[in-house]
Amino acid sequence: RTIGDLLGEAKASGNLGNTLKVLGNFEEAIVCCQRHLDISRELNDKVGEARALYNLGNVYHSKGKNVANAGTHDPGELPDDVKNALQKAAKYYEENLSIVTELGDRAAQGRAFGNLGNTHYLLGNFRSAVLAHEQRLLIAKEFGDKSAERRAYSNLGNAYIFLGEFGTAAEYYRRTLQLARQLKDRAVEAQACYSLGNTYTLLQDYEKAIDYHLKHLVIAQELHDK
């Protein structure tokens, strides 16, 4: 500020906002991220503007999740303050998405779609969540990003459970399981087995449900996860 370096002030404000978010100081984080956004717009810095919008989305997303976690709520059944925070997060992710699409930044589009999908899921907008995670999946495959692909499959499975489409959910959880094994991630493999066990219970295929719950149990014991 002393030397009138606006770009430097914008970046510092953004970094400060992200740090305050991690500390759980959401209101202060919002002020800093908004300052980042205002300066970026003043300077017509599209990259900075996109980053600030993404950061604002993250702050509101964290704020919503933080309050939601204080109570136990199913997706879609949220107190008003949580819903408002998540709706703001979705709005900022949408704005970010339109700029990074304009800039042709596929990696940033992938991140925005993933976060947008998670936000819609928490809001109970399961169809919108599916659309966003399908886009996330496409981009993850483009980049050969197996971890992001695995997360997208898992998130798609979760959304389809709430849509009551259990067969489709099982298909996505099976792909999650395949990738978890490829990535040699035992904890995620256990989680996928758990999800498959529950899904096959919903499908009333109890033999398969038992099989997957046993697989989950074996890994949990192996990892000494009480």
XYZ file of C-alpha atoms in Angstrom:
226
model
C 0.000 0.000 0.000
C 2.809 2.430 0.913
C 4.417 2.125 -2.520
C 1.051 2.066 -4.309
C 1.572 -1.454 -5.703
C -2.063 -2.408 -6.316
C -1.307 -5.795 -7.849
C 0.857 -6.698 -4.842
C -1.885 -5.548 -2.468
C -4.434 -7.665 -4.340
C -2.279 -10.808 -4.106
C -1.452 -10.187 -0.439
C -5.156 -9.688 0.342
C -5.959 -12.973 -1.376
C -3.265 -14.845 0.564
C -4.438 -13.274 3.803
C -8.027 -14.273 2.999
C -7.028 -17.897 2.400
C -5.044 -17.996 5.649
C -7.913 -16.499 7.667
C -10.251 -19.088 6.092
C -8.016 -21.917 7.339
C -8.051 -20.295 10.800
C -11.856 -20.263 10.692
C -12.099 -16.422 10.700
C -14.630 -16.428 7.854
C -15.896 -12.845 8.144
C -12.377 -11.367 8.024
C -11.467 -13.780 5.212
C -14.433 -12.524 3.173
C -13.289 -8.883 3.576
C -9.762 -9.753 2.340
C -10.958 -11.869 -0.589
C -13.419 -9.132 -1.573
C -10.524 -6.616 -1.573
C -8.592 -8.993 -3.872
C -11.637 -9.137 -6.155
C -12.213 -5.353 -6.180
C -8.592 -4.517 -7.051
C -8.445 -7.239 -9.735
C -11.560 -5.777 -11.365
C -10.172 -2.243 -11.082
C -6.977 -3.403 -12.837
C -8.969 -5.500 -15.326
C -6.846 -8.484 -14.251
C -8.936 -11.481 -15.363
C -6.643 -14.106 -13.839
C -6.671 -12.301 -10.497
C -10.453 -11.843 -10.667
C -10.969 -15.554 -11.339
C -8.692 -16.460 -8.422
C -10.493 -14.064 -6.068
C -13.914 -15.464 -7.060
C -12.646 -19.012 -6.499
C -11.250 -18.033 -3.076
C -14.548 -16.362 -2.109
C -16.373 -19.528 -3.144
C -14.026 -21.554 -0.925
C -14.543 -19.263 2.076
C -18.345 -19.481 1.828
C -18.143 -23.232 1.180
C -15.973 -23.705 4.300
C -18.203 -21.405 6.324
C -21.302 -23.378 5.310
C -19.667 -26.740 5.969
C -18.282 -25.538 9.284
C -21.703 -24.505 10.596
C -23.369 -27.580 9.068
C -20.872 -29.900 10.776
C -21.778 -28.415 14.151
C -25.116 -30.217 13.771
C -25.753 -33.373 11.776
C -27.815 -32.655 8.693
C -28.581 -34.651 5.605
C -27.746 -32.880 2.338
C -30.553 -30.477 1.507
C -31.840 -30.250 5.095
C -29.909 -27.214 6.278
C -30.462 -24.197 8.523
C -30.911 -20.910 6.641
C -27.466 -19.464 7.482
C -25.773 -22.590 6.106
C -27.951 -22.563 3.002
C -27.169 -18.872 2.382
C -23.416 -19.442 2.692
C -23.526 -22.417 0.312
C -25.682 -20.545 -2.204
C -23.120 -17.728 -2.189
C -20.339 -20.285 -2.670
C -22.177 -21.718 -5.701
C -22.636 -18.218 -7.150
C -18.912 -17.421 -6.825
C -17.882 -20.781 -8.314
C -20.228 -20.121 -11.278
C -18.675 -16.684 -11.821
C -15.184 -18.179 -11.542
C -16.147 -20.869 -14.029
C -17.322 -18.400 -16.635
C -13.995 -16.501 -16.477
C -11.700 -19.574 -16.515
C -13.755 -20.978 -19.417
C -13.210 -17.672 -21.258
C -9.473 -17.948 -20.440
C -9.428 -21.582 -21.642
C -7.924 -22.790 -18.339
C -9.078 -26.418 -18.207
C -7.357 -27.254 -14.909
C -9.131 -24.349 -13.181
C -12.421 -25.419 -14.777
C -11.929 -28.874 -13.280
C -11.407 -27.456 -9.797
C -14.450 -25.192 -10.107
C -16.693 -28.029 -11.342
C -15.597 -30.278 -8.465
C -16.303 -27.628 -5.830
C -19.556 -26.601 -7.495
C -20.663 -30.242 -7.482
C -19.860 -30.589 -3.771
C -21.736 -27.370 -2.985
C -24.843 -28.434 -4.940
C -24.697 -31.811 -3.190
C -24.764 -30.162 0.256
C -27.647 -27.945 -0.893
C -29.579 -31.045 -1.971
C -29.460 -30.084 -5.688
C -28.466 -33.604 -6.686
C -29.119 -33.286 -10.437
C -26.951 -30.157 -10.583
C -24.303 -31.975 -8.538
C -24.299 -34.832 -11.074
C -23.879 -32.425 -14.010
C -20.949 -30.674 -12.325
C -19.195 -33.902 -11.289
C -19.619 -35.335 -14.807
C -17.724 -32.306 -16.126
C -15.104 -32.756 -13.384
C -14.725 -36.372 -14.486
C -14.206 -35.425 -18.146
C -11.472 -32.935 -17.271
C -9.779 -35.345 -14.839
C -9.611 -37.925 -17.677
C -8.215 -35.294 -20.057
C -5.364 -34.653 -17.621
C -4.919 -38.308 -16.656
C -5.519 -37.219 -13.048
C -6.468 -40.536 -11.433
C -7.069 -39.089 -7.951
C -9.494 -36.463 -9.264
C -11.180 -39.112 -11.422
C -11.570 -41.330 -8.352
C -13.102 -38.472 -6.337
C -15.527 -37.674 -9.164
C -16.734 -41.307 -9.314
C -17.241 -41.310 -5.556
C -19.131 -37.988 -5.622
C -21.314 -39.196 -8.503
C -22.145 -42.343 -6.534
C -23.150 -40.251 -3.519
C -25.424 -38.007 -5.582
C -27.131 -40.962 -7.309
C -27.881 -42.528 -3.898
C -29.913 -39.447 -2.989
C -31.616 -39.527 -6.405
C -32.721 -43.078 -5.545
C -30.839 -44.505 -8.559
C -29.007 -47.215 -6.638
C -27.884 -49.267 -9.653
C -26.138 -46.238 -11.168
C -24.611 -45.404 -7.774
C -23.229 -48.952 -7.491
C -21.639 -48.617 -10.939
C -19.821 -45.421 -9.900
C -18.731 -46.914 -6.568
C -17.310 -49.930 -8.448
C -15.220 -47.580 -10.578
C -14.130 -45.793 -7.394
C -13.023 -49.147 -5.999
C -11.074 -50.057 -9.167
C -9.190 -46.764 -9.076
C -8.549 -46.957 -5.329
C -6.895 -50.332 -5.962
C -4.885 -48.930 -8.884
C -3.756 -46.037 -6.657
C -3.008 -48.511 -3.836
C -5.007 -46.368 -1.395
C -6.284 -48.856 1.185
C -8.362 -46.351 3.183
C -10.230 -45.205 0.067
C -10.631 -48.829 -1.015
C -12.250 -49.571 2.367
C -14.557 -46.549 1.989
C -15.621 -47.735 -1.484
C -16.375 -51.229 -0.143
C -18.449 -49.659 2.637
C -20.426 -47.574 0.100
C -20.958 -50.645 -2.100
C -22.136 -52.676 0.892
C -24.733 -50.036 1.740
C -25.804 -49.648 -1.896
C -26.319 -53.400 -2.374
C -28.356 -53.435 0.857
C -30.585 -50.758 -0.714
C -30.763 -52.918 -3.873
C -31.687 -55.879 -1.597
C -28.781 -57.920 -2.979
C -27.707 -59.089 0.474
C -25.062 -61.593 -0.663
C -23.097 -58.837 -2.415
C -23.695 -56.456 0.493
C -22.192 -58.990 2.928
C -19.233 -59.576 0.594
C -18.381 -55.845 0.428
C -18.906 -55.235 4.153
C -16.519 -58.123 4.884
C -13.932 -56.602 2.521
C -14.363 -53.297 4.362
C -13.888 -55.043 7.701
C -10.691 -56.805 6.605
C -9.075 -53.525 5.467
C -10.241 -51.660 8.601
C -8.607 -54.361 10.733
C -5.452 -54.273 8.613
C -5.239 -50.475 9.085
C -5.992 -50.812 12.833
C -8.838 -48.339 12.306
C -11.050 -48.857 15.356
